[in-house]
Amino acid sequence: MTWSLVGWAVIGLSALMLVIFNILFKNHKAYPVRRFPAVDRLTASRAAALERGKKRAVILGHELWSPAYPGLGLGALSIVSPLLEAEQVKAGGQVIAAGDGGLLLLARQIAVGRYRDGFSKSLIESDLGVILPGMTPLSFTAGLLPELRSQPYGSMALVGNVGPEAVLWAEAVADIKEHVFAAAGPITSQAVLFPSIRDLIMGEGVFLLPGLLKARTSDRAGFLTEDILRMGCILLLVIGGILKLAGIL
Amino acid sequence: MKKILAISVAIVTGLFVLGGYFFQDQLSPFLALIFDWGILLAGVAGLIGVGYLLRWHLSKLINHKKGRFHSVVVLSAFIFAFVAGFVLTPQNAFYRDLILNIQVPVEASLLAVLAVTLLYASLRLIRVRGWSPMAIAFLLSALVSLTLDLGLLQTGSDSLAADLLGILERLPLAGARGILLGMALGGLVVGLRVLLTMDRPYGE
Amino acid sequence: MPVLICPECGAENDLTAESCQECGASLLDVLPSTLSNQEELGQDDLSVFSQDDHDLPDLLNALKREDDLQVEEGDQGGYPEMPEESPSEGLDFGGAEDENIPDWLKRIRERASREKDSSGEITQKIKAARESLEGGKDVEEHENYESWIKYLRVQGIDKGAGKPMEAESPDDNQDADEGDSDWLSKIKKAQGKPLAIDRDEVSDREGDSLLQWLVALEDKGKKPKPILEEEEEVQGKHTEDTLPTLISSDQDDPQATQQINKSELRFELPELSVSREEQAQADQLTATIVDERASRLPRKQESRSFRWLVRLILGLLLIVGLSLSLFTGGKAELPQGLLQPHTEALMRWAKALPTDASLLIIVDYAPGYAGELSLIASPILKQVVHEDVFVFMMSSSLSGTLLGGRLLDQLVAEDRVTDLGYFPVSAYGAYGMASRTTSGDSALSLPELGKGLPSRGVDGVLLLSDSYEGARMWIEQLSALIPETPLNLLAAAQAGPMLLPYWESGQVTGLIAGISEAAGMERMLSGSEVVARRWRAYQTGVLLLMAMLVVGVIFNSDSKAAESLRGEQ
C-alpha cells in the first residue's frame, strides 16, 4: 500500500462518482447549483454592456497547461462557450484575449463554432475578437493595456492562469467604473486582486465557473463529486491532525 | 466527424498517459513519442501565437485602427530582433545586451506600475471589500507578514517568541495550501470530465 | 351532407362505410341522414360552438364536451348530449319534448331508456328528476341529483362572487382519478380546484331540495339564486362582455338566459411552479429592467481623474522615498534576524562545493525580475562559479538564455558554459531532458529533442525562478529523476513562502527567496554590500505599503463604504 495507490484509488472513485451522478441527474432531480452573487453580477454586467454598446473582455490567462494548476487552462476555455450566448454573438464586441498559442487556437475554434452556430453576420475572421497581445505575462500586459484604454469596455472577466499583473488590467476597466470579475487561479494573482476588485472567486470556485454560468448535467455531477471529495479531504485532515497530536501518527 | 476525431484523440492520449503509469515497460516507447509530439505541438502553438500577434498588429496598421503607432513600434522591434538574432546569434554579447537593455527596463517599469497600483489597492481595501472577515484577515496578515519581512522583530533561537513567530510566518502558508488542495481537486474533476467526454472545452 | 349515423354509438360515418369506425357496428341497414348545418358544424368540430355556445360558461361547455366524447367513445356512463343551439336542453325540466332534437339524440335517448345501464349517473339523475316531477320517485335519487345541481349552483355563486370554490367532498382535491376523464381534469385545472363531480361518489349534499327549487319555478315563487351573478336580464341578448346564466331566472321562460358581466367573473388562476433557476433569471431580468429604467446622473469626469491623481501622488511618493533612500542613505546595517535556516543550508552547500564541480543552472524568470534575482544570485554565483567549474545552462523562460548569459558573463569563461537551450513547455521539457542524456553540447534535432543532461551528471543544481509554479515543476521533476543531486533554489520573494515546505521535506537543499533573505545571506558573507546598499529603499517601500493599509482603514471606514457595498449587493 503506497500513497500513489491511494491517489489512484481517489481518481478511480472520482471517475466512478462522476459517471454515476451524470446518469442519475439526467433522469432525476439534479444537484442544486449554488449561487454566487459575483457570477450574477458578471452576467448582468455583460448584458448591460451589450445594451450600452460597449465591449466585453474575457481574459483566458497565460498558459493552457500549468504544472501547478493543471486543469486551469481547460477550465478557462470551458467558460468561453456559455459566455458566447446568442445575443453576445449577434451583437459582436466580444474580445477574448489569451497569452498562449494553444489557448488562443482553442479559444478561437470555440468562438468560430459559436458564431457559426448562431449564423451570425459578425463572423468575419478578422473581427472575431480573439487576440494574443503578448507571449509573456508582462508583454501581454503591455499589449493589452492600450487596447483596454482605447476602446470602451463595459465588462471584463479574468479567468485562468493569470499573474499579479492582472491587477493592472482590472484597474484599467475599474477606472471607468465598469465591472470587473475574476476567477484567477494562481495564489499570487488572487492575493493582488483581492483588495482591488470585489467580484473575485478564489480557489476551486474557479473550476465551478462554467457550471455556474450554464449548468448542465455533467456540471452538476462535477459539483457533487467535488463536494464529496472536499468533505473527505477535510475529514482526513482533521483526523490526521488529531492523530498527530495524539502521537499516533 | 471532426468532433468525433477530436474526442477520440483526447481520450486515447489521456488513457495512454494514465496507462503508462501502470504499464511502464510496455508503454514507455509510446509515452516518449507522445511527449515528443506534445513538445512539438506546444512549440508550434507558440509559433502560431507569434504569427497571430504579428497579424493582429499588421491588421491594425493596414486598417488604420486606433493605436496603430504602437503596432508600428512592435513590428519594427520584432523584425529587428528577429533578423539580429539570426545574424548575431543569442550567444553574442552585443545582441544579448541590446535585447536585455530594452526588455529589462520596460518590464521593470511595468512592475513598478504594479507596485503603485498595489499601493492604491491597499488604500482602497476597506472601501472595496467592506468590513468583512476576509478583508480583516487579509489586512492583519499583510501587516504581520510585512513586519516580519523587515526583520524588525528579533528573538532568541529557541525561545517561545521564536516559535510564535514561526507559527505566524507559516500561517499564510496553511491557507495557501488549503486553496491549492481545493484547486487540485477541481483540476482532478476537470481532467476526469474531459477524459470521460462529459466536457469538451477544446472546441465544438 | 348525408352521413351514416351509427345506431350503436351515434358516430358519423361516410356513406360508403360498411361498419362504424368507432364501435364497428354494421351500417348496412342504416339509412343516410342529412344533418342541419348547425348540427353538422357542432358535431364536426367540438370546439366550434355557435355564438350562444361561446357565451356559455366553461362548466357547461365541459359538460357538453363530455357528452360528445362519451358518445364517440361509446361510453355507457355518459349522459345525453345537449344540442348546440339550446344548451340548457339537457336540463330541460319543462318536460316537453323539443321537436328540434336531432335524430341521433333521439336514438340515444331511446337506447338509454331501453338499457338500464346505458346512461351514466348524471343522465339517470336527470331522468330521475323528471320522473320525480311527474311523481313517485325515490327521494334519495332526487336528493343525490339535487345535491349535484346544488353543488353546481354553489360553484356558480362562488365564482360570481369571487370566492374560492368550496370543496364539499374530501375527494375533491384528488386530481386525475381513474374515473375522471380528460375533460374533467381540464376543468379542474382551469378552475384551479377540482370540481366535486365524481360519478363514483356523489355524496349526499346539503341544501335546498331540487324539488323545492323546481316548485318555486313553477309557482313563480322566490327567484332561485342564480349560479352566476346577473347584471341585467336580457332574454336571448348578450354582449361581448356578458355571459348567459346557467339556470334561467326568468319565471316565464325557464330557458331564457341572462346577461352576466364578464368583468365580474373571477377565475382562480392555476398555481405556477417556478423553479429556483427560473426565479433567479426572472429576478435578474427584472433587476436589469429596473436598472435600465432608473434615472442616472451623468457620470462625473472628476472621479476618474481623482483616481488617476491619487495614483500619481502615490507614485511620486514612492519614487521620492525610494530615491532618497537609495542615494542618501548609504550602506545600511542589516538586521540580524533575517538569516533563515534554509539560507544557511544553501551557504553551507556553496562552501562545500569542489572547485572543479559541474553545475546545472536553470533560468526560469522573466526579465522584469532580473534585478531582484541578480541581487539574490550574484553573491552565490560568485562563490560557486570558479574558473574550473563546468556550467550547463538551460532555461524555461523565453529570455532565459540571454538572462543566464548575462549572469555568467563576468564569472566564467565562455568555453566552460554549455547552453542546453530553451524548453517551451516546462514540465515536458524537464521530462524530455531527464529521459535522455548527451555527452556534451548538441544542437536541436527535429523532431526529437536531442539535448539532455550530461551523461556523467552534475554536482549541483541552481534553480533561479520568479514563481512558485515554475519552481515547483522543476523540483518535482528533478527530485524524481536525479534525487541524489543537491537542488538549491534562488527565488523571488513572491515564491518564497510556498517553496519553504520543499526545503523542510528535504527535496531542496537550500533556499533564498527575496531581498530580505538575501540580506541575511549577505551578513554571512564578507565583502558583499549589494543588498546593504538597497536595504533602506526596500524598507521604505515596505513601510509605505503598510502605511497605505492603515490609512485606507482610517479614511475609508465610514458608513458610506458599507452602504455602497450593501447597495450594490
PDB file of N, CA and C in Angstrom, chain C residues 358-400:
ATOM      1  N   SER C 358      30.678  20.463 -11.561  1.00  0.00           N
ATOM      2  CA  SER C 358      29.826  20.823 -12.705  1.00  0.00           C
ATOM      3  C   SER C 358      28.462  21.210 -12.150  1.00  0.00           C
ATOM      4  N   LEU C 359      28.004  22.308 -12.667  1.00  0.00           N
ATOM      5  CA  LEU C 359      26.748  22.868 -12.161  1.00  0.00           C
ATOM      6  C   LEU C 359      25.725  22.948 -13.279  1.00  0.00           C
ATOM      7  N   LEU C 360      24.489  22.733 -12.894  1.00  0.00           N
ATOM      8  CA  LEU C 360      23.369  22.968 -13.824  1.00  0.00           C
ATOM      9  C   LEU C 360      22.629  24.195 -13.302  1.00  0.00           C
ATOM     10  N   ILE C 361      22.566  25.220 -14.119  1.00  0.00           N
ATOM     11  CA  ILE C 361      21.848  26.440 -13.741  1.00  0.00           C
ATOM     12  C   ILE C 361      20.622  26.543 -14.632  1.00  0.00           C
ATOM     13  N   ILE C 362      19.462  26.579 -13.982  1.00  0.00           N
ATOM     14  CA  ILE C 362      18.187  26.661 -14.715  1.00  0.00           C
ATOM     15  C   ILE C 362      17.628  28.068 -14.514  1.00  0.00           C
ATOM     16  N   VAL C 363      17.366  28.744 -15.605  1.00  0.00           N
ATOM     17  CA  VAL C 363      16.850  30.114 -15.560  1.00  0.00           C
ATOM     18  C   VAL C 363      15.360  30.067 -15.873  1.00  0.00           C
ATOM     19  N   ASP C 364      14.574  30.446 -14.886  1.00  0.00           N
ATOM     20  CA  ASP C 364      13.116  30.352 -15.045  1.00  0.00           C
ATOM     21  C   ASP C 364      12.469  31.635 -14.532  1.00  0.00           C
ATOM     22  N   TYR C 365      12.979  32.781 -14.955  1.00  0.00           N
ATOM     23  CA  TYR C 365      12.357  34.026 -14.523  1.00  0.00           C
ATOM     24  C   TYR C 365      12.259  34.988 -15.695  1.00  0.00           C
ATOM     25  N   ALA C 366      11.339  35.916 -15.552  1.00  0.00           N
ATOM     26  CA  ALA C 366      11.096  36.900 -16.604  1.00  0.00           C
ATOM     27  C   ALA C 366      12.082  38.060 -16.470  1.00  0.00           C
ATOM     28  N   PRO C 367      12.329  38.783 -17.524  1.00  0.00           N
ATOM     29  CA  PRO C 367      13.288  39.898 -17.447  1.00  0.00           C
ATOM     30  C   PRO C 367      12.903  40.945 -16.402  1.00  0.00           C
ATOM     31  N   GLY C 368      11.610  41.069 -16.115  1.00  0.00           N
ATOM     32  CA  GLY C 368      11.203  42.060 -15.126  1.00  0.00           C
ATOM     33  C   GLY C 368      11.750  41.783 -13.736  1.00  0.00           C
ATOM     34  N   TYR C 369      12.015  40.537 -13.449  1.00  0.00           N
ATOM     35  CA  TYR C 369      12.541  40.168 -12.136  1.00  0.00           C
ATOM     36  C   TYR C 369      14.053  40.033 -12.160  1.00  0.00           C
ATOM     37  N   ALA C 370      14.682  40.464 -13.233  1.00  0.00           N
ATOM     38  CA  ALA C 370      16.128  40.300 -13.362  1.00  0.00           C
ATOM     39  C   ALA C 370      16.867  41.033 -12.259  1.00  0.00           C
ATOM     40  N   GLY C 371      16.380  42.232 -11.904  1.00  0.00           N
ATOM     41  CA  GLY C 371      17.052  42.986 -10.855  1.00  0.00           C
ATOM     42  C   GLY C 371      17.058  42.240  -9.530  1.00  0.00           C
ATOM     43  N   GLU C 372      15.895  41.758  -9.144  1.00  0.00           N
ATOM     44  CA  GLU C 372      15.783  41.063  -7.854  1.00  0.00           C
ATOM     45  C   GLU C 372      16.598  39.771  -7.857  1.00  0.00           C
ATOM     46  N   LEU C 373      16.477  38.998  -8.936  1.00  0.00           N
ATOM     47  CA  LEU C 373      17.183  37.718  -8.984  1.00  0.00           C
ATOM     48  C   LEU C 373      18.693  37.907  -9.052  1.00  0.00           C
ATOM     49  N   SER C 374      19.113  38.951  -9.729  1.00  0.00           N
ATOM     50  CA  SER C 374      20.566  39.167  -9.780  1.00  0.00           C
ATOM     51  C   SER C 374      21.088  39.598  -8.417  1.00  0.00           C
ATOM     52  N   LEU C 375      20.296  40.339  -7.676  1.00  0.00           N
ATOM     53  CA  LEU C 375      20.682  40.697  -6.305  1.00  0.00           C
ATOM     54  C   LEU C 375      20.860  39.451  -5.449  1.00  0.00           C
ATOM     55  N   ILE C 376      19.967  38.505  -5.622  1.00  0.00           N
ATOM     56  CA  ILE C 376      19.992  37.290  -4.806  1.00  0.00           C
ATOM     57  C   ILE C 376      21.070  36.330  -5.300  1.00  0.00           C
ATOM     58  N   ALA C 377      21.173  36.195  -6.632  1.00  0.00           N
ATOM     59  CA  ALA C 377      22.029  35.148  -7.186  1.00  0.00           C
ATOM     60  C   ALA C 377      23.492  35.541  -7.303  1.00  0.00           C
ATOM     61  N   SER C 378      23.758  36.810  -7.474  1.00  0.00           N
ATOM     62  CA  SER C 378      25.159  37.209  -7.717  1.00  0.00           C
ATOM     63  C   SER C 378      26.114  36.777  -6.618  1.00  0.00           C
ATOM     64  N   PRO C 379      25.816  37.021  -5.336  1.00  0.00           N
ATOM     65  CA  PRO C 379      26.771  36.576  -4.311  1.00  0.00           C
ATOM     66  C   PRO C 379      26.988  35.065  -4.325  1.00  0.00           C
ATOM     67  N   ILE C 380      25.941  34.308  -4.566  1.00  0.00           N
ATOM     68  CA  ILE C 380      26.062  32.844  -4.584  1.00  0.00           C
ATOM     69  C   ILE C 380      26.877  32.395  -5.784  1.00  0.00           C
ATOM     70  N   LEU C 381      26.595  32.976  -6.928  1.00  0.00           N
ATOM     71  CA  LEU C 381      27.315  32.576  -8.133  1.00  0.00           C
ATOM     72  C   LEU C 381      28.790  32.921  -8.029  1.00  0.00           C
ATOM     73  N   LYS C 382      29.063  34.037  -7.390  1.00  0.00           N
ATOM     74  CA  LYS C 382      30.474  34.407  -7.212  1.00  0.00           C
ATOM     75  C   LYS C 382      31.186  33.386  -6.350  1.00  0.00           C
ATOM     76  N   GLN C 383      30.460  32.796  -5.468  1.00  0.00           N
ATOM     77  CA  GLN C 383      31.076  31.836  -4.569  1.00  0.00           C
ATOM     78  C   GLN C 383      31.263  30.465  -5.211  1.00  0.00           C
ATOM     79  N   VAL C 384      30.290  30.053  -6.064  1.00  0.00           N
ATOM     80  CA  VAL C 384      30.339  28.674  -6.585  1.00  0.00           C
ATOM     81  C   VAL C 384      30.962  28.572  -7.965  1.00  0.00           C
ATOM     82  N   VAL C 385      30.882  29.611  -8.728  1.00  0.00           N
ATOM     83  CA  VAL C 385      31.379  29.528 -10.106  1.00  0.00           C
ATOM     84  C   VAL C 385      32.833  29.999 -10.128  1.00  0.00           C
ATOM     85  N   HIS C 386      33.718  29.032 -10.339  1.00  0.00           N
ATOM     86  CA  HIS C 386      35.141  29.351 -10.417  1.00  0.00           C
ATOM     87  C   HIS C 386      35.628  29.115 -11.819  1.00  0.00           C
ATOM     88  N   GLU C 387      36.889  29.258 -12.004  1.00  0.00           N
ATOM     89  CA  GLU C 387      37.456  29.077 -13.341  1.00  0.00           C
ATOM     90  C   GLU C 387      37.361  27.646 -13.807  1.00  0.00           C
ATOM     91  N   ASP C 388      37.422  26.706 -12.875  1.00  0.00           N
ATOM     92  CA  ASP C 388      37.459  25.297 -13.268  1.00  0.00           C
ATOM     93  C   ASP C 388      36.082  24.644 -13.274  1.00  0.00           C
ATOM     94  N   VAL C 389      35.084  25.402 -12.997  1.00  0.00           N
ATOM     95  CA  VAL C 389      33.735  24.827 -12.917  1.00  0.00           C
ATOM     96  C   VAL C 389      33.126  24.751 -14.310  1.00  0.00           C
ATOM     97  N   PHE C 390      32.478  23.608 -14.554  1.00  0.00           N
ATOM     98  CA  PHE C 390      31.701  23.463 -15.781  1.00  0.00           C
ATOM     99  C   PHE C 390      30.255  23.854 -15.488  1.00  0.00           C
ATOM    100  N   VAL C 391      29.724  24.678 -16.354  1.00  0.00           N
ATOM    101  CA  VAL C 391      28.348  25.150 -16.137  1.00  0.00           C
ATOM    102  C   VAL C 391      27.494  24.731 -17.327  1.00  0.00           C
ATOM    103  N   PHE C 392      26.383  24.057 -16.995  1.00  0.00           N
ATOM    104  CA  PHE C 392      25.372  23.736 -18.001  1.00  0.00           C
ATOM    105  C   PHE C 392      24.172  24.630 -17.705  1.00  0.00           C
ATOM    106  N   MET C 393      23.706  25.280 -18.720  1.00  0.00           N
ATOM    107  CA  MET C 393      22.622  26.229 -18.515  1.00  0.00           C
ATOM    108  C   MET C 393      21.446  25.868 -19.400  1.00  0.00           C
ATOM    109  N   MET C 394      20.272  25.917 -18.822  1.00  0.00           N
ATOM    110  CA  MET C 394      19.060  25.743 -19.604  1.00  0.00           C
ATOM    111  C   MET C 394      18.016  26.720 -19.077  1.00  0.00           C
ATOM    112  N   SER C 395      17.006  26.968 -19.889  1.00  0.00           N
ATOM    113  CA  SER C 395      16.007  27.941 -19.475  1.00  0.00           C
ATOM    114  C   SER C 395      14.623  27.457 -19.843  1.00  0.00           C
ATOM    115  N   SER C 396      13.679  27.867 -19.051  1.00  0.00           N
ATOM    116  CA  SER C 396      12.273  27.605 -19.351  1.00  0.00           C
ATOM    117  C   SER C 396      11.499  28.912 -19.444  1.00  0.00           C
ATOM    118  N   SER C 397      12.227  30.007 -19.606  1.00  0.00           N
ATOM    119  CA  SER C 397      11.565  31.272 -19.914  1.00  0.00           C
ATOM    120  C   SER C 397      12.118  31.757 -21.251  1.00  0.00           C
ATOM    121  N   LEU C 398      11.342  32.593 -21.902  1.00  0.00           N
ATOM    122  CA  LEU C 398      11.673  32.955 -23.273  1.00  0.00           C
ATOM    123  C   LEU C 398      13.011  33.686 -23.378  1.00  0.00           C
ATOM    124  N   SER C 399      13.299  34.517 -22.408  1.00  0.00           N
ATOM    125  CA  SER C 399      14.565  35.258 -22.455  1.00  0.00           C
ATOM    126  C   SER C 399      15.593  34.659 -21.526  1.00  0.00           C
ATOM    127  N   GLY C 400      15.349  33.424 -21.114  1.00  0.00           N
ATOM    128  CA  GLY C 400      16.212  32.809 -20.115  1.00  0.00           C
ATOM    129  C   GLY C 400      17.644  32.664 -20.565  1.00  0.00           C
TER     130      GLY C 400
END
